GROMACS .gro file of C-alpha atoms in nm:
model
   83
    1UNK     CA    1  17.083  -4.924 -10.491
    2UNK     CA    2  17.154  -4.692 -10.198
    3UNK     CA    3  17.477  -4.600 -10.022
    4UNK     CA    4  17.605  -4.376  -9.743
    5UNK     CA    5  17.913  -4.157  -9.800
    6UNK     CA    6  18.134  -3.987  -9.539
    7UNK     CA    7  18.408  -3.732  -9.606
    8UNK     CA    8  18.560  -3.648  -9.263
    9UNK     CA    9  18.709  -3.324  -9.392
   10UNK     CA   10  18.641  -3.157  -9.722
   11UNK     CA   11  18.975  -3.033  -9.857
   12UNK     CA   12  19.066  -2.676  -9.766
   13UNK     CA   13  18.769  -2.643  -9.524
   14UNK     CA   14  18.684  -2.712  -9.164
   15UNK     CA   15  18.371  -2.921  -9.230
   16UNK     CA   16  18.280  -3.278  -9.307
   17UNK     CA   17  18.024  -3.380  -9.564
   18UNK     CA   18  17.793  -3.679  -9.549
   19UNK     CA   19  17.546  -3.805  -9.806
   20UNK     CA   20  17.294  -4.079  -9.866
   21UNK     CA   21  17.282  -4.151 -10.239
   22UNK     CA   22  17.021  -4.362 -10.423
   23UNK     CA   23  17.053  -4.482 -10.784
   24UNK     CA   24  16.747  -4.601 -10.977
   25UNK     CA   25  16.778  -4.781 -11.310
   26UNK     CA   26  16.509  -4.679 -11.555
   27UNK     CA   27  16.438  -4.825 -11.895
   28UNK     CA   28  16.675  -4.580 -12.070
   29UNK     CA   29  16.883  -4.408 -11.800
   30UNK     CA   30  17.017  -4.438 -11.448
   31UNK     CA   31  16.889  -4.168 -11.213
   32UNK     CA   32  17.075  -4.053 -10.900
   33UNK     CA   33  16.916  -3.872 -10.609
   34UNK     CA   34  17.105  -3.764 -10.297
   35UNK     CA   35  17.060  -3.590  -9.964
   36UNK     CA   36  17.381  -3.435  -9.834
   37UNK     CA   37  17.465  -3.238  -9.520
   38UNK     CA   38  17.765  -3.078  -9.350
   39UNK     CA   39  17.904  -3.123  -9.000
   40UNK     CA   40  18.218  -2.996  -8.831
   41UNK     CA   41  18.523  -3.186  -8.949
   42UNK     CA   42  18.621  -3.486  -8.735
   43UNK     CA   43  18.689  -3.856  -8.711
   44UNK     CA   44  18.477  -4.061  -8.955
   45UNK     CA   45  18.340  -4.297  -8.688
   46UNK     CA   46  18.234  -4.010  -8.460
   47UNK     CA   47  18.076  -3.828  -8.754
   48UNK     CA   48  17.873  -4.145  -8.838
   49UNK     CA   49  17.750  -4.161  -8.479
   50UNK     CA   50  17.671  -3.785  -8.462
   51UNK     CA   51  17.473  -3.804  -8.790
   52UNK     CA   52  17.234  -4.089  -8.709
   53UNK     CA   53  16.925  -3.868  -8.706
   54UNK     CA   54  16.997  -3.678  -9.033
   55UNK     CA   55  17.093  -4.009  -9.195
   56UNK     CA   56  16.767  -4.172  -9.089
   57UNK     CA   57  16.570  -3.871  -9.219
   58UNK     CA   58  16.757  -3.884  -9.553
   59UNK     CA   59  16.699  -4.258  -9.586
   60UNK     CA   60  16.326  -4.212  -9.509
   61UNK     CA   61  16.305  -3.941  -9.776
   62UNK     CA   62  16.487  -4.150 -10.033
   63UNK     CA   63  16.270  -4.452  -9.959
   64UNK     CA   64  15.978  -4.257 -10.106
   65UNK     CA   65  16.168  -4.170 -10.426
   66UNK     CA   66  16.079  -4.385 -10.727
   67UNK     CA   67  16.044  -4.362 -11.101
   68UNK     CA   68  15.714  -4.266 -11.251
   69UNK     CA   69  15.595  -4.325 -11.604
   70UNK     CA   70  15.272  -4.129 -11.654
   71UNK     CA   71  15.221  -4.298 -11.995
   72UNK     CA   72  15.214  -4.642 -11.834
   73UNK     CA   73  15.153  -4.662 -11.459
   74UNK     CA   74  14.988  -4.349 -11.323
   75UNK     CA   75  14.928  -4.503 -10.979
   76UNK     CA   76  15.292  -4.446 -10.889
   77UNK     CA   77  15.288  -4.085 -11.015
   78UNK     CA   78  15.234  -3.789 -10.778
   79UNK     CA   79  14.995  -3.507 -10.857
   80UNK     CA   80  14.939  -3.334 -11.103
   81UNK     CA   81  14.911  -3.659 -11.305
   82UNK     CA   82  14.552  -3.785 -11.301
   83UNK     CA   83  14.500  -4.133 -11.164
   0.00000   0.00000   0.00000
C-alpha cells in the first residue's frame, strides 16, 4: 500500500511537508518506508502541483523497495547476499 500526504503548513513554521509513504506487510511485521520533503507553506492544491517532480522521484524510489528474506528467496536480495 502506498499513499501521498500533504501538510500545507507545519504548525509554528513557515513550511509545508509532503511525503510518499509505503507500507509492506511481511510474515511477522508491517514495514513502513517514506520519502518526505519540505516546501514553502501554501495552498494544498498548489503544493501538489509544485511537487510533481519530487513526488515522481519518491514514487520511483519506493517502487524499488521490497522485502527480502535471504533464508528463502535470495534473488530479491541486494548485495552482499550471495545469489
